[in-house]
Coordinates of C-alpha atoms in Angstrom, one line a residue:
M299 CA 0.0 0.0 0.0
A300 CA 2.8 2.4 0.8
R301 CA 4.4 1.8 -2.6
Q302 CA 1.1 2.4 -4.3
A303 CA 0.6 5.6 -2.4
R304 CA 4.1 6.8 -3.5
A305 CA 3.4 5.9 -7.1
I306 CA 0.2 8.0 -7.0
Q307 CA 2.0 10.9 -5.4
T308 CA 4.8 10.7 -8.0
R309 CA 2.2 10.6 -10.9
T310 CA 0.4 13.6 -9.4
S311 CA 3.6 15.6 -9.0
I312 CA 4.5 14.9 -12.6
L313 CA 1.1 16.0 -13.8
L314 CA 1.2 19.2 -11.8
A315 CA 4.7 20.0 -13.1
A316 CA 3.7 19.3 -16.7
A317 CA 0.6 21.5 -16.3
E318 CA 2.8 24.4 -15.0
V319 CA 5.3 24.0 -17.9
F320 CA 2.6 23.7 -20.5
D321 CA 0.8 26.8 -19.0
E322 CA 4.0 28.8 -19.0
R323 CA 5.6 27.8 -22.3
G324 CA 2.9 26.2 -24.4
Y325 CA 2.8 22.6 -25.6
S326 CA 5.2 23.0 -28.5
T327 CA 8.1 24.5 -26.6
A328 CA 7.7 22.5 -23.4
T329 CA 10.3 19.8 -22.9
I330 CA 10.3 16.5 -21.0
T331 CA 13.6 17.6 -19.4
E332 CA 12.0 20.7 -18.0
I333 CA 9.1 18.8 -16.7
I334 CA 11.3 16.2 -15.0
A335 CA 13.3 19.0 -13.3
R336 CA 10.1 20.8 -12.2
A337 CA 8.6 17.6 -10.8
G338 CA 11.9 16.6 -9.0
V339 CA 11.7 13.0 -10.4
T340 CA 13.9 10.8 -12.4
K341 CA 13.5 10.2 -16.2
G342 CA 12.7 6.6 -15.4
A343 CA 9.9 7.6 -13.0
L344 CA 8.3 9.9 -15.6
Y345 CA 8.4 7.3 -18.3
F346 CA 7.0 4.7 -15.9
H347 CA 3.8 6.7 -15.8
F348 CA 3.8 8.5 -19.2
T349 CA 5.2 7.3 -22.5
S350 CA 5.7 10.7 -24.2
K351 CA 5.0 14.4 -24.0
E352 CA 1.7 13.8 -25.8
D353 CA 0.7 11.2 -23.2
L354 CA 1.5 13.7 -20.5
A355 CA -0.7 16.3 -22.1
H356 CA -3.6 13.8 -22.3
G357 CA -3.0 13.1 -18.6
V358 CA -3.3 16.8 -17.9
L359 CA -6.6 17.0 -19.9
A360 CA -8.0 14.0 -18.1
A361 CA -7.0 15.1 -14.6
Q362 CA -8.6 18.5 -15.3
L363 CA -12.0 16.7 -15.7
E364 CA -11.7 14.6 -12.5
L365 CA -13.6 17.0 -10.2
G366 CA -16.0 14.4 -8.8
P367 CA -19.7 14.6 -8.8
L368 CA -21.2 18.0 -7.9
P369 CA -24.3 18.3 -5.7
P370 CA -27.5 17.8 -7.8
Q371 CA -29.6 20.8 -8.4
R372 CA -33.4 21.3 -9.0
T373 CA -32.9 22.3 -12.6
S374 CA -30.5 21.3 -15.4
L375 CA -29.8 25.0 -16.2
Q376 CA -28.6 25.6 -12.7
E377 CA -26.1 22.7 -13.2
L378 CA -25.0 24.2 -16.5
V379 CA -24.4 27.6 -14.8
D380 CA -22.6 25.8 -12.0
Q381 CA -20.2 24.2 -14.5
G382 CA -19.4 27.6 -16.0
L383 CA -18.8 29.2 -12.6
L384 CA -16.7 26.2 -11.4
F385 CA -14.6 26.3 -14.6
A386 CA -14.0 30.0 -14.1
H387 CA -12.9 29.3 -10.5
Q388 CA -10.6 26.4 -11.6
L389 CA -9.0 28.6 -14.2
Q390 CA -8.1 31.1 -11.5
H391 CA -6.8 28.5 -9.0
D392 CA -5.9 25.2 -10.7
P393 CA -2.9 24.8 -12.9
L394 CA -4.3 21.6 -14.5
T395 CA -7.3 23.6 -15.8
R396 CA -5.2 26.5 -17.0
A397 CA -2.9 24.0 -18.8
S398 CA -5.8 22.3 -20.5
V399 CA -7.1 25.6 -21.8
G400 CA -3.5 26.4 -22.9
L401 CA -3.3 23.2 -24.8
A402 CA -6.4 24.0 -26.7
M403 CA -5.4 27.6 -27.3
D404 CA -1.9 26.6 -28.4
Q405 CA -3.3 25.1 -31.7
W406 CA -4.0 28.6 -32.9
S407 CA -0.3 29.1 -33.6
E408 CA 0.2 28.0 -37.2
S409 CA 3.9 27.4 -36.6
A410 CA 3.0 25.0 -33.7
E411 CA 0.0 23.3 -35.2
S412 CA 1.9 20.4 -36.6
A413 CA 3.4 19.7 -33.2
N414 CA 0.1 19.9 -31.3
P415 CA -1.8 16.6 -31.4
F416 CA -5.1 17.9 -30.0
H417 CA -6.5 20.1 -32.7
G418 CA -9.4 21.5 -30.7
R419 CA -10.3 18.4 -28.7
P420 CA -10.7 20.2 -25.4
F421 CA -13.2 22.6 -27.1
E422 CA -15.1 19.7 -28.6
S423 CA -15.3 17.9 -25.2
W424 CA -16.6 21.1 -23.6
V425 CA -19.3 21.6 -26.3
D426 CA -20.3 17.9 -26.0
R427 CA -20.7 18.3 -22.2
L428 CA -22.8 21.5 -22.6
T429 CA -24.9 19.9 -25.3
R430 CA -25.8 17.0 -23.1
M431 CA -26.8 19.3 -20.3
L432 CA -28.9 21.5 -22.7
V433 CA -30.7 18.4 -24.1
E434 CA -31.6 17.4 -20.6
A435 CA -32.8 20.9 -19.9
R436 CA -35.0 20.7 -23.0
E437 CA -36.4 17.4 -21.9
R438 CA -37.3 18.9 -18.6
G439 CA -39.1 21.8 -20.2
E440 CA -36.6 24.4 -19.1
L441 CA -35.8 25.8 -22.5
L442 CA -37.7 28.1 -24.9
P443 CA -39.1 26.2 -28.0
H444 CA -36.6 27.7 -30.5
V445 CA -33.4 26.7 -28.6
D446 CA -31.1 24.2 -30.4
P447 CA -28.8 22.5 -27.9
V448 CA -25.8 22.1 -30.1
E449 CA -26.0 25.6 -31.5
T450 CA -26.4 27.0 -28.0
A451 CA -23.5 24.9 -26.6
E452 CA -21.2 26.2 -29.3
L453 CA -22.2 29.8 -28.5
L454 CA -21.6 29.3 -24.8
S455 CA -18.3 27.6 -25.4
G456 CA -17.1 30.4 -27.8
S457 CA -18.3 33.1 -25.5
F458 CA -16.6 31.6 -22.5
T459 CA -13.4 31.2 -24.4
G460 CA -13.3 34.8 -25.5
I461 CA -14.2 36.1 -22.1
Q462 CA -11.5 34.0 -20.3
W463 CA -8.9 35.0 -22.9
T464 CA -9.8 38.7 -22.5
S465 CA -9.6 38.4 -18.7
Q466 CA -6.3 36.6 -18.9
V467 CA -4.8 39.4 -21.1
L468 CA -6.1 42.3 -19.0
C469 CA -5.7 41.0 -15.4
Q470 CA -4.5 37.4 -15.2
R471 CA -8.2 36.2 -14.9
Q472 CA -8.7 38.1 -11.6
D473 CA -12.1 39.3 -12.8
L474 CA -13.1 36.1 -14.7
T475 CA -16.0 35.1 -12.4
R476 CA -17.6 38.6 -12.7
R477 CA -17.3 38.4 -16.5
V478 CA -18.8 34.8 -16.6
I479 CA -21.7 35.9 -14.4
A480 CA -22.4 38.8 -16.8
M481 CA -22.3 36.4 -19.8
F482 CA -24.9 34.2 -18.2
R483 CA -27.1 37.1 -17.3
H484 CA -27.2 38.3 -20.9
L485 CA -27.5 34.8 -22.6
L486 CA -29.8 32.9 -20.3
P487 CA -33.0 35.0 -21.0
S488 CA -32.7 34.1 -24.6
I489 CA -32.8 30.3 -24.0
A490 CA -34.6 29.7 -20.6
I491 CA -38.3 29.9 -19.9
P492 CA -39.1 33.0 -17.8
Q493 CA -40.1 30.9 -14.8
I494 CA -36.7 29.4 -14.5
L495 CA -34.7 32.7 -14.5
P496 CA -35.5 33.8 -10.9
T497 CA -34.4 30.4 -9.5
L498 CA -30.9 30.5 -11.0
E499 CA -28.1 31.4 -8.5
L500 CA -25.4 33.5 -10.1
T501 CA -23.2 34.7 -7.2
P502 CA -19.4 35.2 -7.0
D503 CA -19.0 32.6 -4.2
R504 CA -21.2 29.9 -5.9
A505 CA -18.2 27.8 -7.0
M506 CA -16.7 27.8 -3.5
S507 CA -20.0 26.7 -2.1
L508 CA -20.3 23.9 -4.6
L509 CA -16.8 22.6 -3.8
A510 CA -17.4 22.8 -0.1
S511 CA -20.6 20.8 -0.4
R512 CA -18.8 18.2 -2.6
D513 CA -15.9 17.8 -0.2
A514 CA -18.2 17.5 2.7
A515 CA -20.1 14.7 1.0
L516 CA -16.9 12.9 0.1
D517 CA -15.6 13.2 3.7
A518 CA -18.9 11.7 4.9
E519 CA -18.5 8.7 2.5
D520 CA -14.9 8.1 3.7
A521 CA -15.7 8.5 7.4
P522 CA -14.8 5.3 9.4
I523 CA -17.8 3.5 10.9
D524 CA -17.6 3.1 14.7
E525 CA -17.3 -0.7 15.4
E526 CA -19.7 -0.6 18.3
D527 CA -22.3 1.3 16.3
D528 CA -21.7 -1.1 13.4
D529 CA -22.2 -4.2 15.7
T530 CA -25.4 -2.7 17.1
A531 CA -26.7 -1.9 13.6
Q532 CA -25.9 -5.5 12.5
A533 CA -27.7 -6.9 15.5
D534 CA -30.7 -4.7 15.0
A535 CA -30.8 -5.8 11.3
A536 CA -30.6 -9.4 12.3
R537 CA -33.5 -9.1 14.8
S538 CA -35.6 -7.2 12.2
K539 CA -35.0 -9.9 9.7
A540 CA -35.9 -12.6 12.1
D541 CA -39.0 -10.9 13.4
T542 CA -41.3 -11.8 10.5
P543 CA -44.9 -13.3 10.6
A544 CA -43.6 -16.6 9.4
T545 CA -40.9 -16.6 12.0
R546 CA -43.3 -15.8 14.8
Q547 CA -45.7 -18.5 13.6
A548 CA -42.9 -21.1 13.5
E549 CA -41.8 -20.1 17.0
T550 CA -45.4 -20.5 18.3
S551 CA -45.7 -23.9 16.7
A552 CA -42.5 -25.0 18.2
A553 CA -43.3 -23.8 21.7
P554 CA -44.2 -26.7 24.2
T555 CA -47.9 -27.2 25.1
G556 CA -49.0 -27.9 28.6
E557 CA -48.9 -31.6 28.1
D558 CA -45.4 -31.5 26.6
A559 CA -44.2 -29.4 29.4
A560 CA -45.6 -31.9 31.9

Protein backbone atom coordinates (compact mmCIF):
# COMPACT_ATOMS: atom_id res chain seq x y z
CA MET A 1 0.00 0.00 0.00
CA ALA A 2 2.83 2.41 0.82
CA ARG A 3 4.42 1.76 -2.59
CA GLN A 4 1.10 2.36 -4.32
CA ALA A 5 0.63 5.62 -2.41
CA ARG A 6 4.11 6.78 -3.46
CA ALA A 7 3.36 5.91 -7.08
CA ILE A 8 0.16 7.95 -6.98
CA GLN A 9 2.01 10.87 -5.41
CA THR A 10 4.75 10.68 -8.04
CA ARG A 11 2.21 10.64 -10.87
CA THR A 12 0.40 13.62 -9.37
CA SER A 13 3.65 15.55 -9.01
CA ILE A 14 4.53 14.88 -12.64
CA LEU A 15 1.09 15.99 -13.85
CA LEU A 16 1.23 19.21 -11.85
CA ALA A 17 4.73 19.97 -13.11
CA ALA A 18 3.67 19.26 -16.70
CA ALA A 19 0.62 21.50 -16.27
CA GLU A 20 2.77 24.37 -15.01
CA VAL A 21 5.28 24.02 -17.85
CA PHE A 22 2.55 23.71 -20.52
CA ASP A 23 0.80 26.75 -19.03
CA GLU A 24 3.98 28.84 -19.02
CA ARG A 25 5.63 27.76 -22.27
CA GLY A 26 2.94 26.17 -24.41
CA TYR A 27 2.85 22.57 -25.58
CA SER A 28 5.18 22.98 -28.53
CA THR A 29 8.11 24.51 -26.64
CA ALA A 30 7.72 22.54 -23.40
CA THR A 31 10.29 19.79 -22.94
CA ILE A 32 10.34 16.53 -21.03
CA THR A 33 13.63 17.61 -19.45
CA GLU A 34 12.05 20.74 -18.00
CA ILE A 35 9.06 18.80 -16.69
CA ILE A 36 11.33 16.25 -15.00
CA ALA A 37 13.31 19.02 -13.33
CA ARG A 38 10.12 20.82 -12.20
CA ALA A 39 8.64 17.60 -10.77
CA GLY A 40 11.87 16.57 -9.05
CA VAL A 41 11.70 13.00 -10.37
CA THR A 42 13.94 10.79 -12.45
CA LYS A 43 13.50 10.20 -16.16
CA GLY A 44 12.67 6.57 -15.38
CA ALA A 45 9.92 7.61 -12.98
CA LEU A 46 8.33 9.86 -15.58
CA TYR A 47 8.43 7.26 -18.32
CA PHE A 48 7.01 4.66 -15.93
CA HIS A 49 3.80 6.72 -15.81
CA PHE A 50 3.82 8.48 -19.21
CA THR A 51 5.25 7.32 -22.51
CA SER A 52 5.67 10.72 -24.20
CA LYS A 53 4.95 14.44 -24.01
CA GLU A 54 1.68 13.81 -25.83
CA ASP A 55 0.73 11.18 -23.24
CA LEU A 56 1.53 13.72 -20.52
CA ALA A 57 -0.73 16.28 -22.15
CA HIS A 58 -3.55 13.76 -22.35
CA GLY A 59 -3.01 13.08 -18.64
CA VAL A 60 -3.32 16.78 -17.86
CA LEU A 61 -6.55 17.02 -19.86
CA ALA A 62 -8.02 13.97 -18.13
CA ALA A 63 -7.03 15.13 -14.64
CA GLN A 64 -8.65 18.50 -15.25
CA LEU A 65 -12.00 16.73 -15.66
CA GLU A 66 -11.69 14.64 -12.48
CA LEU A 67 -13.61 16.98 -10.20
CA GLY A 68 -15.95 14.39 -8.79
CA PRO A 69 -19.73 14.64 -8.78
CA LEU A 70 -21.24 18.00 -7.89
CA PRO A 71 -24.34 18.32 -5.69
CA PRO A 72 -27.49 17.75 -7.80
CA GLN A 73 -29.65 20.81 -8.44
CA ARG A 74 -33.36 21.33 -9.02
CA THR A 75 -32.85 22.35 -12.65
CA SER A 76 -30.49 21.33 -15.41
CA LEU A 77 -29.84 24.98 -16.23
CA GLN A 78 -28.56 25.59 -12.70
CA GLU A 79 -26.15 22.68 -13.19
CA LEU A 80 -25.03 24.22 -16.48
CA VAL A 81 -24.44 27.58 -14.76
CA ASP A 82 -22.55 25.78 -11.98
CA GLN A 83 -20.24 24.16 -14.53
CA GLY A 84 -19.38 27.56 -15.98
CA LEU A 85 -18.77 29.19 -12.60
CA LEU A 86 -16.71 26.23 -11.43
CA PHE A 87 -14.65 26.29 -14.63
CA ALA A 88 -13.96 29.98 -14.08
CA HIS A 89 -12.89 29.27 -10.49
CA GLN A 90 -10.61 26.44 -11.60
CA LEU A 91 -8.99 28.62 -14.23
CA GLN A 92 -8.10 31.09 -11.49
CA HIS A 93 -6.78 28.54 -9.00
CA ASP A 94 -5.95 25.20 -10.66
CA PRO A 95 -2.86 24.77 -12.89
CA LEU A 96 -4.31 21.63 -14.48
CA THR A 97 -7.32 23.56 -15.75
CA ARG A 98 -5.18 26.45 -16.99
CA ALA A 99 -2.89 24.04 -18.79
CA SER A 100 -5.81 22.25 -20.47
CA VAL A 101 -7.07 25.57 -21.82
CA GLY A 102 -3.55 26.45 -22.88
CA LEU A 103 -3.26 23.16 -24.76
CA ALA A 104 -6.41 24.00 -26.67
CA MET A 105 -5.36 27.60 -27.35
CA ASP A 106 -1.86 26.56 -28.42
CA GLN A 107 -3.26 25.12 -31.65
CA TRP A 108 -4.00 28.63 -32.88
CA SER A 109 -0.32 29.14 -33.62
CA GLU A 110 0.23 28.02 -37.20
CA SER A 111 3.90 27.37 -36.56
CA ALA A 112 3.00 25.04 -33.68
CA GLU A 113 -0.02 23.31 -35.17
CA SER A 114 1.90 20.38 -36.61
CA ALA A 115 3.41 19.69 -33.20
CA ASN A 116 0.15 19.94 -31.27
CA PRO A 117 -1.79 16.64 -31.44
CA PHE A 118 -5.05 17.93 -29.99
CA HIS A 119 -6.53 20.14 -32.72
CA GLY A 120 -9.45 21.48 -30.72
CA ARG A 121 -10.30 18.37 -28.73
CA PRO A 122 -10.73 20.22 -25.40
CA PHE A 123 -13.21 22.59 -27.07
CA GLU A 124 -15.08 19.67 -28.60
CA SER A 125 -15.28 17.93 -25.23
CA TRP A 126 -16.63 21.10 -23.60
CA VAL A 127 -19.27 21.56 -26.35
CA ASP A 128 -20.31 17.91 -26.00
CA ARG A 129 -20.75 18.29 -22.25
CA LEU A 130 -22.80 21.49 -22.62
CA THR A 131 -24.92 19.90 -25.34
CA ARG A 132 -25.82 16.96 -23.08
CA MET A 133 -26.84 19.33 -20.29
CA LEU A 134 -28.94 21.45 -22.66
CA VAL A 135 -30.68 18.39 -24.09
CA GLU A 136 -31.58 17.36 -20.56
CA ALA A 137 -32.82 20.89 -19.85
CA ARG A 138 -35.00 20.74 -22.97
CA GLU A 139 -36.44 17.38 -21.94
CA ARG A 140 -37.33 18.86 -18.55
CA GLY A 141 -39.13 21.79 -20.17
CA GLU A 142 -36.61 24.44 -19.09
CA LEU A 143 -35.78 25.84 -22.54
CA LEU A 144 -37.68 28.08 -24.91
CA PRO A 145 -39.07 26.22 -27.97
CA HIS A 146 -36.64 27.70 -30.49
CA VAL A 147 -33.44 26.65 -28.64
CA ASP A 148 -31.10 24.25 -30.44
CA PRO A 149 -28.84 22.52 -27.86
CA VAL A 150 -25.82 22.08 -30.13
CA GLU A 151 -25.95 25.63 -31.48
CA THR A 152 -26.37 27.04 -27.97
CA ALA A 153 -23.54 24.91 -26.60
CA GLU A 154 -21.22 26.19 -29.31
CA LEU A 155 -22.24 29.77 -28.53
CA LEU A 156 -21.64 29.32 -24.79
CA SER A 157 -18.29 27.65 -25.37
CA GLY A 158 -17.13 30.35 -27.77
CA SER A 159 -18.34 33.15 -25.50
CA PHE A 160 -16.60 31.65 -22.48
CA THR A 161 -13.39 31.19 -24.45
CA GLY A 162 -13.33 34.82 -25.53
CA ILE A 163 -14.19 36.07 -22.06
CA GLN A 164 -11.53 34.03 -20.29
CA TRP A 165 -8.91 35.05 -22.86
CA THR A 166 -9.77 38.72 -22.46
CA SER A 167 -9.63 38.39 -18.68
CA GLN A 168 -6.26 36.61 -18.91
CA VAL A 169 -4.76 39.37 -21.07
CA LEU A 170 -6.12 42.25 -18.99
CA CYS A 171 -5.70 41.03 -15.42
CA GLN A 172 -4.51 37.40 -15.23
CA ARG A 173 -8.15 36.23 -14.93
CA GLN A 174 -8.71 38.05 -11.63
CA ASP A 175 -12.12 39.31 -12.82
CA LEU A 176 -13.12 36.14 -14.68
CA THR A 177 -15.96 35.15 -12.36
CA ARG A 178 -17.58 38.57 -12.74
CA ARG A 179 -17.32 38.36 -16.51
CA VAL A 180 -18.81 34.85 -16.62
CA ILE A 181 -21.75 35.92 -14.44
CA ALA A 182 -22.36 38.82 -16.84
CA MET A 183 -22.27 36.41 -19.78
CA PHE A 184 -24.91 34.18 -18.22
CA ARG A 185 -27.12 37.13 -17.29
CA HIS A 186 -27.17 38.26 -20.90
CA LEU A 187 -27.50 34.84 -22.57
CA LEU A 188 -29.85 32.90 -20.27
CA PRO A 189 -32.96 35.05 -20.96
CA SER A 190 -32.67 34.10 -24.64
CA ILE A 191 -32.79 30.34 -23.96
CA ALA A 192 -34.58 29.75 -20.63
CA ILE A 193 -38.31 29.90 -19.94
CA PRO A 194 -39.13 32.96 -17.81
CA GLN A 195 -40.15 30.89 -14.77
CA ILE A 196 -36.65 29.42 -14.49
CA LEU A 197 -34.68 32.66 -14.48
CA PRO A 198 -35.51 33.82 -10.90
CA THR A 199 -34.45 30.43 -9.52
CA LEU A 200 -30.92 30.48 -10.97
CA GLU A 201 -28.15 31.37 -8.54
CA LEU A 202 -25.41 33.51 -10.10
CA THR A 203 -23.20 34.66 -7.24
CA PRO A 204 -19.42 35.19 -7.01
CA ASP A 205 -19.04 32.60 -4.22
CA ARG A 206 -21.18 29.95 -5.91
CA ALA A 207 -18.20 27.83 -7.02
CA MET A 208 -16.65 27.79 -3.54
CA SER A 209 -19.98 26.73 -2.05
CA LEU A 210 -20.28 23.86 -4.55
CA LEU A 211 -16.76 22.63 -3.85
CA ALA A 212 -17.35 22.78 -0.08
CA SER A 213 -20.57 20.75 -0.43
CA ARG A 214 -18.85 18.19 -2.63
CA ASP A 215 -15.90 17.83 -0.25
CA ALA A 216 -18.22 17.46 2.75
CA ALA A 217 -20.12 14.68 0.96
CA LEU A 218 -16.87 12.88 0.06
CA ASP A 219 -15.61 13.18 3.65
CA ALA A 220 -18.88 11.69 4.92
CA GLU A 221 -18.50 8.74 2.55
CA ASP A 222 -14.93 8.13 3.70
CA ALA A 223 -15.66 8.52 7.43
CA PRO A 224 -14.83 5.32 9.40
CA ILE A 225 -17.77 3.48 10.92
CA ASP A 226 -17.59 3.07 14.70
CA GLU A 227 -17.25 -0.66 15.42
CA GLU A 228 -19.69 -0.57 18.35
CA ASP A 229 -22.29 1.28 16.29
CA ASP A 230 -21.71 -1.13 13.40
CA ASP A 231 -22.20 -4.17 15.66
CA THR A 232 -25.39 -2.65 17.05
CA ALA A 233 -26.68 -1.91 13.57
CA GLN A 234 -25.95 -5.48 12.46
CA ALA A 235 -27.69 -6.92 15.50
CA ASP A 236 -30.74 -4.72 14.95
CA ALA A 237 -30.84 -5.75 11.32
CA ALA A 238 -30.63 -9.42 12.26
CA ARG A 239 -33.47 -9.06 14.77
CA SER A 240 -35.58 -7.18 12.25
CA LYS A 241 -34.97 -9.87 9.65
CA ALA A 242 -35.87 -12.61 12.10
CA ASP A 243 -38.99 -10.87 13.37
CA THR A 244 -41.35 -11.76 10.52
CA PRO A 245 -44.88 -13.25 10.65
CA ALA A 246 -43.56 -16.59 9.39
CA THR A 247 -40.86 -16.65 12.05
CA ARG A 248 -43.32 -15.81 14.82
CA GLN A 249 -45.70 -18.55 13.60
CA ALA A 250 -42.87 -21.07 13.54
CA GLU A 251 -41.82 -20.13 17.04
CA THR A 252 -45.40 -20.46 18.28
CA SER A 253 -45.74 -23.87 16.69
CA ALA A 254 -42.46 -25.02 18.22
CA ALA A 255 -43.35 -23.83 21.74
CA PRO A 256 -44.18 -26.71 24.17
CA THR A 257 -47.86 -27.22 25.10
CA GLY A 258 -49.02 -27.85 28.60
CA GLU A 259 -48.93 -31.65 28.08
CA ASP A 260 -45.45 -31.53 26.59
CA ALA A 261 -44.22 -29.44 29.44
CA ALA A 262 -45.60 -31.92 31.90
